[in-house]
Short mmCIF file of N, CA, C and O in Angstrom, two decimals:
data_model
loop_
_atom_site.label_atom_id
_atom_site.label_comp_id
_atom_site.label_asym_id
_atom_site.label_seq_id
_atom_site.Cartn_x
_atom_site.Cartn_y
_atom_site.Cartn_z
N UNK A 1316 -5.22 -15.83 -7.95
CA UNK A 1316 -4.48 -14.98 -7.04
C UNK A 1316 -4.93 -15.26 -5.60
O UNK A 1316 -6.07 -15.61 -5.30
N UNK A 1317 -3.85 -15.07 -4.69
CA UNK A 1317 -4.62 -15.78 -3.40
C UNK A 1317 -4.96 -13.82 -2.69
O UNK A 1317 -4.65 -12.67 -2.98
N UNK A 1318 -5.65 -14.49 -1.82
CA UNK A 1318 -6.54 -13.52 -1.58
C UNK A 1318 -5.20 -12.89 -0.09
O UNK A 1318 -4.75 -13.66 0.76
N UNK A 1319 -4.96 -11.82 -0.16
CA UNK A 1319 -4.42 -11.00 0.78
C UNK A 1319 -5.12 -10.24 1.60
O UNK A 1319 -6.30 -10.10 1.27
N UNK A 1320 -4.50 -9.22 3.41
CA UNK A 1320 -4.82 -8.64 3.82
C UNK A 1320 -4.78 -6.82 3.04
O UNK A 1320 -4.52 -6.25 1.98
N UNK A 1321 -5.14 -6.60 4.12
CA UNK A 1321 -5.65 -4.95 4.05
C UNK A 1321 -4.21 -4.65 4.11
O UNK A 1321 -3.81 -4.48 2.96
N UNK A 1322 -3.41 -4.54 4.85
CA UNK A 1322 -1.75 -4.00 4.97
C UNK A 1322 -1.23 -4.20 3.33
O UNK A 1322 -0.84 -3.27 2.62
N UNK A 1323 -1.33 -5.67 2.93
CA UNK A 1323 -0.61 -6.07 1.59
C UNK A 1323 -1.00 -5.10 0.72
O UNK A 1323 -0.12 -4.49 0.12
N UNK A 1324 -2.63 -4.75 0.47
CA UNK A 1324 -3.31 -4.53 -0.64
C UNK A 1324 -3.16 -2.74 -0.08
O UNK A 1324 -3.90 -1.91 -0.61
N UNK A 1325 -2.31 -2.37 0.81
CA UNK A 1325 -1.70 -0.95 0.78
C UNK A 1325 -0.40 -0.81 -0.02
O UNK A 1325 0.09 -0.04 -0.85
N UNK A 1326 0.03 -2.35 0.89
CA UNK A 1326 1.73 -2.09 0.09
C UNK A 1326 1.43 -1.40 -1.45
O UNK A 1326 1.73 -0.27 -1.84
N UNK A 1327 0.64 -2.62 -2.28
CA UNK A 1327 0.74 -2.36 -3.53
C UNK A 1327 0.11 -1.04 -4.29
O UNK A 1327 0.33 -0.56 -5.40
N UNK A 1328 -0.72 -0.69 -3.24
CA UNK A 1328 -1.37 0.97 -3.68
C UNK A 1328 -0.02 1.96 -3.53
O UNK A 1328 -0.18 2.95 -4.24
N UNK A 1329 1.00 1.98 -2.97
CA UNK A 1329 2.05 2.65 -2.90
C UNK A 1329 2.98 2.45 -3.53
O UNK A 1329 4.08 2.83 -3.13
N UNK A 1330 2.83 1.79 -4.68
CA UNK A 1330 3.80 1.14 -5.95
C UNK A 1330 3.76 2.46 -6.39
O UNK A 1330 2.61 2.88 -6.53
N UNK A 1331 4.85 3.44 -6.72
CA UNK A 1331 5.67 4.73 -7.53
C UNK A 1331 5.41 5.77 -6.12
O UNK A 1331 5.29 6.99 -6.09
N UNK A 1332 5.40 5.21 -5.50
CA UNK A 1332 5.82 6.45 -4.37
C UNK A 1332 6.83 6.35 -3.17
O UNK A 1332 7.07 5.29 -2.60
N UNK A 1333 7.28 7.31 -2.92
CA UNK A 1333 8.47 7.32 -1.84
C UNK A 1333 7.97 6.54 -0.63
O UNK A 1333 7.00 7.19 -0.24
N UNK A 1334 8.13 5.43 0.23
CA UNK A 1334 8.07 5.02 0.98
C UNK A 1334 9.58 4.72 2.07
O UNK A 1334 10.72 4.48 1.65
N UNK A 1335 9.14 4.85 3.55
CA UNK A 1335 10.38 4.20 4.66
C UNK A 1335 10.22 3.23 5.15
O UNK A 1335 9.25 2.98 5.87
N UNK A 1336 11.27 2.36 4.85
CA UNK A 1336 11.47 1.01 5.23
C UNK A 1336 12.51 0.94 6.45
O UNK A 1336 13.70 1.17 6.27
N UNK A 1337 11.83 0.52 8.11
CA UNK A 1337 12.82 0.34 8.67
C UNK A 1337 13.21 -1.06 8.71
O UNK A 1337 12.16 -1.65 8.41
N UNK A 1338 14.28 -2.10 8.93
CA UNK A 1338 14.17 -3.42 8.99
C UNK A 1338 14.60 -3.70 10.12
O UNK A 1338 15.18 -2.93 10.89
N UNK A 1339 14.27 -5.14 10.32
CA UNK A 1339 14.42 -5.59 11.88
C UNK A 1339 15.76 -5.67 12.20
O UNK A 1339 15.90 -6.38 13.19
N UNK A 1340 17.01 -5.14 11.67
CA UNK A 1340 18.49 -5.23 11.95
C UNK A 1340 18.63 -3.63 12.03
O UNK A 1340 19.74 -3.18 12.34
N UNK A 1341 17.66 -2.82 11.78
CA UNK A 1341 18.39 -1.48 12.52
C UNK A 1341 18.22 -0.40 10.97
O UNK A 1341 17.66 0.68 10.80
N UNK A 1342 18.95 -1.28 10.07
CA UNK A 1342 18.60 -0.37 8.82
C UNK A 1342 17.48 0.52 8.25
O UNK A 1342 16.35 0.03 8.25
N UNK A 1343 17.61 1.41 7.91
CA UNK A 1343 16.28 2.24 6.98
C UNK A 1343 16.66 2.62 6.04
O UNK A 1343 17.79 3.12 6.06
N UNK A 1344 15.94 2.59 4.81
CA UNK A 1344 16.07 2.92 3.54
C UNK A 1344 14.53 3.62 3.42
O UNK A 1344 13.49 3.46 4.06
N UNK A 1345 14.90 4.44 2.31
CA UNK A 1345 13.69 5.48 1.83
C UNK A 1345 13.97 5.49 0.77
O UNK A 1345 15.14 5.74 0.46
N UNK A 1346 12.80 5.14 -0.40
CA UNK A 1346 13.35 5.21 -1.92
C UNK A 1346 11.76 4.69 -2.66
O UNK A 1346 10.94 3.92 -2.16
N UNK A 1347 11.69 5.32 -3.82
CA UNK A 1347 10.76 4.93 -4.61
C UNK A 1347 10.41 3.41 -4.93
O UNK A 1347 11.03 2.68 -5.69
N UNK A 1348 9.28 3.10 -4.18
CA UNK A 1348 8.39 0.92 -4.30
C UNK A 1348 8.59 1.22 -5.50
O UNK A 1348 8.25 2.21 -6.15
N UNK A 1349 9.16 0.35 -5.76
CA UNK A 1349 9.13 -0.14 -7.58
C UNK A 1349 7.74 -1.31 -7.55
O UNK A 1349 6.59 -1.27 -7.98
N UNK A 1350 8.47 -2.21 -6.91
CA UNK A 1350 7.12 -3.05 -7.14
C UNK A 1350 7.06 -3.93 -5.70
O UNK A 1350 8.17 -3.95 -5.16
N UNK A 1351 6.16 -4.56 -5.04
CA UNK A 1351 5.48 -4.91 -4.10
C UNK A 1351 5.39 -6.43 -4.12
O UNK A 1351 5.22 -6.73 -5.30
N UNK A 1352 5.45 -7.77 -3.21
CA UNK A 1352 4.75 -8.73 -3.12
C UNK A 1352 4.10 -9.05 -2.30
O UNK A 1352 3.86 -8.30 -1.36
N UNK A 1353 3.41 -10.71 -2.45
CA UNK A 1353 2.50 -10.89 -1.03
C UNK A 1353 2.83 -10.71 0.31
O UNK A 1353 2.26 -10.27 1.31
N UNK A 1354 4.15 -11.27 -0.02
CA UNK A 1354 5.34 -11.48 1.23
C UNK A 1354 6.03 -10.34 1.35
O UNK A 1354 7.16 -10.47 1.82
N UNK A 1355 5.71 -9.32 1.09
CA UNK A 1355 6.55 -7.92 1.84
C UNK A 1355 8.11 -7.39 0.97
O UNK A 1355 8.70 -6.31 0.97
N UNK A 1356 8.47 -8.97 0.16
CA UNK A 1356 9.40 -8.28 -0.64
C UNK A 1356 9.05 -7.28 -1.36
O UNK A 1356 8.01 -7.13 -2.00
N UNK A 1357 10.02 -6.54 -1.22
CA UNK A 1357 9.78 -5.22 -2.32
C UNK A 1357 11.37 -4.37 -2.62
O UNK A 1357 12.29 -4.14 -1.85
N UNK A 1358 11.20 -4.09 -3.92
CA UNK A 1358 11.98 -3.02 -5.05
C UNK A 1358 11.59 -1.61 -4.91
O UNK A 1358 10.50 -1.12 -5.23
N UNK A 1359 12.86 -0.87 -4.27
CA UNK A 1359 13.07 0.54 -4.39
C UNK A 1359 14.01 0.78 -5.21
O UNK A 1359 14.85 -0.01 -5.64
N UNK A 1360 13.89 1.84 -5.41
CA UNK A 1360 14.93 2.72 -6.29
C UNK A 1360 15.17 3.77 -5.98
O UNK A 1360 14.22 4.32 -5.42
N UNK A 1361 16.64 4.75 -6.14
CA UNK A 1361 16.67 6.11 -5.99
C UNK A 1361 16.76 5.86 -4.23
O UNK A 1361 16.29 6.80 -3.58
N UNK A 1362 17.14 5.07 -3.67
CA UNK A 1362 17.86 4.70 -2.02
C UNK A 1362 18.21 5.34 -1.25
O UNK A 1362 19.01 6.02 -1.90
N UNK A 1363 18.26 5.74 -0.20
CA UNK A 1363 19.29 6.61 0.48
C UNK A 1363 19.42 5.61 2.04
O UNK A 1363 18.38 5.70 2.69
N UNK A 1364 20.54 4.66 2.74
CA UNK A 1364 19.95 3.65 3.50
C UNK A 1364 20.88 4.20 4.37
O UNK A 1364 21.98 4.70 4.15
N UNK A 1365 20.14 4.00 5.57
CA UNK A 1365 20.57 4.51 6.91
C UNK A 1365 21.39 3.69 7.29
O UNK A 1365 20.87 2.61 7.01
N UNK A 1366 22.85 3.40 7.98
CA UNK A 1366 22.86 1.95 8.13
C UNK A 1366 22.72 2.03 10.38
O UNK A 1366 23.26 3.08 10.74
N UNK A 1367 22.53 1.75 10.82
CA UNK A 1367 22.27 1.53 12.51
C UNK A 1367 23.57 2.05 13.13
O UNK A 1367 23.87 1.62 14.24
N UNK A 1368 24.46 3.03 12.44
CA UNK A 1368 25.81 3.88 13.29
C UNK A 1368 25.47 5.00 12.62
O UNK A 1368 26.21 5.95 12.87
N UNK A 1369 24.43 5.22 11.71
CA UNK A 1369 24.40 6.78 11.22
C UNK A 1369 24.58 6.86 9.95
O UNK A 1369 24.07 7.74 9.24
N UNK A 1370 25.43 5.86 9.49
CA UNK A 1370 26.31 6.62 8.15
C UNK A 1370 24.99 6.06 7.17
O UNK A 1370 24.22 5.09 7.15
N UNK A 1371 25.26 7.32 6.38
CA UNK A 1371 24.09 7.23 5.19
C UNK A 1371 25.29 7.13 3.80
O UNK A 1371 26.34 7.74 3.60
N UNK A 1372 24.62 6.14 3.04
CA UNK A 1372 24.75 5.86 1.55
C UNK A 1372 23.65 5.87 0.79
O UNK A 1372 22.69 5.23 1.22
N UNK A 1373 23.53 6.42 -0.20
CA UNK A 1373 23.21 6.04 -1.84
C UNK A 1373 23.30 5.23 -2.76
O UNK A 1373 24.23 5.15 -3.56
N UNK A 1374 22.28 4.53 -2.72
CA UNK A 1374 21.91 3.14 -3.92
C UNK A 1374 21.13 3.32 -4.94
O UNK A 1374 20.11 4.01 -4.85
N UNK A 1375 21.54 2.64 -6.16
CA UNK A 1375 20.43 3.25 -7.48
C UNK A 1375 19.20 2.18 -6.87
O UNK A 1375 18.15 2.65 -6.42
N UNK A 1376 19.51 0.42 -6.92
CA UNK A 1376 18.33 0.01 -6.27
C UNK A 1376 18.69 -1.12 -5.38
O UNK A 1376 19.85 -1.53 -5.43
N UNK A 1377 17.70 -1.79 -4.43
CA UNK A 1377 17.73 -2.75 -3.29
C UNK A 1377 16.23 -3.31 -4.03
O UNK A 1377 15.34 -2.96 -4.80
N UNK A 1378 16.72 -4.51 -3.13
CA UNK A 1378 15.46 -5.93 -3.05
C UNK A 1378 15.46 -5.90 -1.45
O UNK A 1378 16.57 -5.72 -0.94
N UNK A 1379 14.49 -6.04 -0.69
CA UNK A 1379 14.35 -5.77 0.79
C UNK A 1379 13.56 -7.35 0.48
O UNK A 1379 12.85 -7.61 -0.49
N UNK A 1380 13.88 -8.18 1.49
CA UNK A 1380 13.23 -9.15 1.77
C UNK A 1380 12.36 -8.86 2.71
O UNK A 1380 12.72 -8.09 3.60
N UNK A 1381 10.87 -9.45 2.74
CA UNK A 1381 10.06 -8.97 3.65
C UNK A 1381 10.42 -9.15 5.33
O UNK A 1381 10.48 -8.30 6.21
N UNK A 1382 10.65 -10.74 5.38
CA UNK A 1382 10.98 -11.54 6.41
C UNK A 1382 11.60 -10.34 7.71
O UNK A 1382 11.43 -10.18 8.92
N UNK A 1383 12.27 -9.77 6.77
CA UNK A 1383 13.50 -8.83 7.99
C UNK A 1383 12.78 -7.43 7.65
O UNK A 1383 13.52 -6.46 7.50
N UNK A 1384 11.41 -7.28 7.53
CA UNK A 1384 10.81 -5.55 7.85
C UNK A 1384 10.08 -5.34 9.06
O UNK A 1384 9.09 -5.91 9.51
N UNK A 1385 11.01 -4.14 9.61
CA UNK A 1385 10.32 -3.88 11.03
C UNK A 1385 8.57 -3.32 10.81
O UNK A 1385 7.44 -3.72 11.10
N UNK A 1386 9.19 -2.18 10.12
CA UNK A 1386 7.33 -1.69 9.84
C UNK A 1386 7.51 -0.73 8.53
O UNK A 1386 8.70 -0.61 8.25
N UNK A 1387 6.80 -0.15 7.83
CA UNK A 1387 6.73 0.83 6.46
C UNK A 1387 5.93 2.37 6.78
O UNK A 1387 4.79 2.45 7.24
N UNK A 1388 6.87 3.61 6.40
CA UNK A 1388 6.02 4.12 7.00
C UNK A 1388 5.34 4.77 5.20
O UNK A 1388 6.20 5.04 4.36
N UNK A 1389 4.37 4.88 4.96
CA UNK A 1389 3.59 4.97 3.98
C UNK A 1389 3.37 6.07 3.77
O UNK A 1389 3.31 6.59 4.88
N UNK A 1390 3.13 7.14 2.71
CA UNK A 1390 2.71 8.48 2.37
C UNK A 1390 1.59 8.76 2.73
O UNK A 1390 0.84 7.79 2.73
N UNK A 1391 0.88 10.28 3.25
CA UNK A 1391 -0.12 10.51 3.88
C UNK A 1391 -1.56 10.43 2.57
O UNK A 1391 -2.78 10.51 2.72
N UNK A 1392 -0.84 10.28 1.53
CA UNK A 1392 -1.78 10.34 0.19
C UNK A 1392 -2.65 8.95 0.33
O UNK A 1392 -3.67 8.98 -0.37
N UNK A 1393 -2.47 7.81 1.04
CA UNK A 1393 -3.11 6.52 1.32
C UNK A 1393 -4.01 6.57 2.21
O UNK A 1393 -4.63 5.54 2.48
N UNK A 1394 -4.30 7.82 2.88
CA UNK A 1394 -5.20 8.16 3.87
C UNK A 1394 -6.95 7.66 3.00
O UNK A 1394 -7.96 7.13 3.47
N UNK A 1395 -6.59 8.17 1.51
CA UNK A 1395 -8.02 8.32 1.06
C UNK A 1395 -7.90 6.46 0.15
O UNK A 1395 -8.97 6.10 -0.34
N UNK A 1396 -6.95 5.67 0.02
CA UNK A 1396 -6.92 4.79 -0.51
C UNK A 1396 -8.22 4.18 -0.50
O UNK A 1396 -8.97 4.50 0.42
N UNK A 1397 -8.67 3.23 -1.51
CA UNK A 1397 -9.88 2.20 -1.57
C UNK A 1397 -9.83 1.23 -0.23
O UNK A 1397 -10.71 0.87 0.55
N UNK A 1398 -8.69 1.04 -0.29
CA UNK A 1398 -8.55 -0.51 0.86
C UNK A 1398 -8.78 0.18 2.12
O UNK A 1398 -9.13 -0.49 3.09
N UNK A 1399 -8.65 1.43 2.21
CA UNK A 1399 -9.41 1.96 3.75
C UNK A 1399 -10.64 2.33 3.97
O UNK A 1399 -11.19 2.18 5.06
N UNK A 1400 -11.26 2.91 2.79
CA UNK A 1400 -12.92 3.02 2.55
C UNK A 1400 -13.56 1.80 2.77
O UNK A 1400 -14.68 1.74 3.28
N UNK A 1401 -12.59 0.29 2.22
CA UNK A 1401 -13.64 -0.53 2.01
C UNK A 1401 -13.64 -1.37 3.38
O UNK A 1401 -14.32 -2.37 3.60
N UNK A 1402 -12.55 -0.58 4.43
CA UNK A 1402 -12.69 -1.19 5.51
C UNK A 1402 -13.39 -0.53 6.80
O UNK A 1402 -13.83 -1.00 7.86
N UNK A 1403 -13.32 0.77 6.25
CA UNK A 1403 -14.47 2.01 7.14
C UNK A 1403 -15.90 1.46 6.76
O UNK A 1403 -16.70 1.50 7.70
N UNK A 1404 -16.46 0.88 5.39
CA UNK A 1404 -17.84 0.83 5.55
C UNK A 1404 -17.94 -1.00 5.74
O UNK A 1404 -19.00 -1.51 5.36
N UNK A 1405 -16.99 -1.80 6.24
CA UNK A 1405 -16.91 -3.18 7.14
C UNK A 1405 -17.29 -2.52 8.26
O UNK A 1405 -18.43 -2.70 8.67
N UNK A 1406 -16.48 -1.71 8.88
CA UNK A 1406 -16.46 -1.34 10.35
C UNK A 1406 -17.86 -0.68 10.20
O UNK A 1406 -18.53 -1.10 11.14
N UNK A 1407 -18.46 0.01 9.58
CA UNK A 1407 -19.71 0.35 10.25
C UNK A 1407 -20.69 -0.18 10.12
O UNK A 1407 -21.67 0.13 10.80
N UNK A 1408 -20.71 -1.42 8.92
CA UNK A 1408 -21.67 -2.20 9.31
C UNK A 1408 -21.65 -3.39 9.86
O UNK A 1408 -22.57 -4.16 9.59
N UNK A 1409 -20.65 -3.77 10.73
CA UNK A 1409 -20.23 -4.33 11.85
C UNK A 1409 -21.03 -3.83 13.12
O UNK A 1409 -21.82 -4.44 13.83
N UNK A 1410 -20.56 -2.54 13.17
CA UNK A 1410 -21.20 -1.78 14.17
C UNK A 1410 -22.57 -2.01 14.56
O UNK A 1410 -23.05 -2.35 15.65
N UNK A 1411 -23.36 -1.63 12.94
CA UNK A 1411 -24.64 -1.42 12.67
C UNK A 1411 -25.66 -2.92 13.41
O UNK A 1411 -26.59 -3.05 14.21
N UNK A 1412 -24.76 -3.85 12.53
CA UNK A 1412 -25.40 -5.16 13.47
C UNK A 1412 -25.01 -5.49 14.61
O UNK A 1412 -25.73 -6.30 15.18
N UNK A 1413 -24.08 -5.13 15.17
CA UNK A 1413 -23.97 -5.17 16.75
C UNK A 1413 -24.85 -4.92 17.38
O UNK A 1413 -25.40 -5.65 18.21
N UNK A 1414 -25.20 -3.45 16.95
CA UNK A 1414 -26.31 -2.47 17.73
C UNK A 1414 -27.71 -2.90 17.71
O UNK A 1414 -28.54 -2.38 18.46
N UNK A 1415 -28.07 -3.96 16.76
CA UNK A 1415 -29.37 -4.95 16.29
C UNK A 1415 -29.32 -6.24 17.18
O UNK A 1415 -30.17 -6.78 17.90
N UNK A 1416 -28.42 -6.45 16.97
CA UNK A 1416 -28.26 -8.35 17.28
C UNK A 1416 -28.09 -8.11 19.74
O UNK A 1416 -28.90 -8.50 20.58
N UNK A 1417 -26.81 -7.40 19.94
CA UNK A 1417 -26.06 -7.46 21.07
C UNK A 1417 -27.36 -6.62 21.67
O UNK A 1417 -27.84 -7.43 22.46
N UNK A 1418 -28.08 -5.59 21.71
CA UNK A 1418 -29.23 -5.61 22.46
C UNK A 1418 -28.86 -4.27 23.46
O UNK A 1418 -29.70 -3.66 24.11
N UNK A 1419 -27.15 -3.91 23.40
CA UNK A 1419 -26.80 -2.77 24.50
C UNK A 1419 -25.33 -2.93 24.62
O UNK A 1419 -24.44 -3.06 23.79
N UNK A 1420 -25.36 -2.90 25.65
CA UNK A 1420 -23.80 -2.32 25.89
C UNK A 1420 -23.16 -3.71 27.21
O UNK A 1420 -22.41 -3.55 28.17
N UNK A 1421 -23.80 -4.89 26.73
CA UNK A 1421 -23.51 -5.75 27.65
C UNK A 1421 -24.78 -5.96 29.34
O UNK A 1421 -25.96 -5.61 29.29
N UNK A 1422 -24.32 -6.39 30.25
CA UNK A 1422 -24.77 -6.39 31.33
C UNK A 1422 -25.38 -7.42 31.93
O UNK A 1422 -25.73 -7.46 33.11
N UNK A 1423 -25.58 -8.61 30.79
CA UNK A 1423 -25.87 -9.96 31.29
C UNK A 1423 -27.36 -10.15 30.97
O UNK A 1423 -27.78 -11.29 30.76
N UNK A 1424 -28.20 -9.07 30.93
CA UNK A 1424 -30.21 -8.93 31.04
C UNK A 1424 -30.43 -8.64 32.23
O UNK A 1424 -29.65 -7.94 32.87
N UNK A 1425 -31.68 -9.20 32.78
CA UNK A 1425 -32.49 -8.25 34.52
C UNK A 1425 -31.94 -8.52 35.37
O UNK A 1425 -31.66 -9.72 35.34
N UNK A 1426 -31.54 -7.95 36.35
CA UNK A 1426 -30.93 -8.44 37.36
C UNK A 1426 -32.19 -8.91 38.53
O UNK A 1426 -33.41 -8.77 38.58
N UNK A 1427 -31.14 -9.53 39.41
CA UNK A 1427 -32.10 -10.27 40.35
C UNK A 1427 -32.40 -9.97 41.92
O UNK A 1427 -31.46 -10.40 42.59
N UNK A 1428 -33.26 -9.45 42.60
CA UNK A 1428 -33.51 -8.81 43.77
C UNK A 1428 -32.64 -10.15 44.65
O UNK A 1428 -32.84 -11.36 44.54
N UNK A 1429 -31.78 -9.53 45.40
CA UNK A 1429 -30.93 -10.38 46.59
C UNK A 1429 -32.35 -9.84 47.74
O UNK A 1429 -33.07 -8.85 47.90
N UNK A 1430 -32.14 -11.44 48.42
CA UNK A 1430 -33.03 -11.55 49.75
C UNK A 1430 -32.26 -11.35 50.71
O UNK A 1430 -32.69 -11.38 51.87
#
């Protein structure tokens, strides 16, 4: 399996839940991820798609090609997901050796008395 980002490895944590898909032509659809790929394609079901003049329709299901997704907006239940824990304790021990290695907050070292 090739190894993916943090965004991907959300998509697929949101496989059976209601997600919004806006796409880069204006459209939005909201409907249950059926299933997820590397590439952003993804299967909803249960549809409701906005089309960019307003008018709303009802679809049992769509294939969304990734290529054409503006952004996803994701359920607040992913707040506690793994793939964000395991990137909160990157970030702090990122931090942690910064604060070891970088020495401060920048500034170059001693400065030098002008004559």
């Amino acid at each position: 399996m090739s190894s993916v980002g943090i965004p991907i490895k959300l998509l697929y944590e949101a496989e059976g839940m209601k997600v919004t898909v806006e796409m880069k032509n204006g459209e939005i659809y909201r409907g249950l991820l059926l299933n997820a790929e590397d590439t952003m394609n993804m299967t909803l079901s249960e549809v409701v798609r906005t089309a960019r003049n307003g008018q709303v329709s009802k679809l049992p299901t769509v294939y969304l090609r990734g290529s054409g997704v503006r952004f996803i907006a994701l359920p607040d239940l992913l707040r506690n997901a793994p793939a964000f824990k395991k990137v909160a304790s990157m970030k702090a021990k990122m931090e942690a050796e910064r604060g070891v290695v970088g020495g401060g907050g920048g500034g170059g070292g001693a400065k030098r008395k002008r004559e």
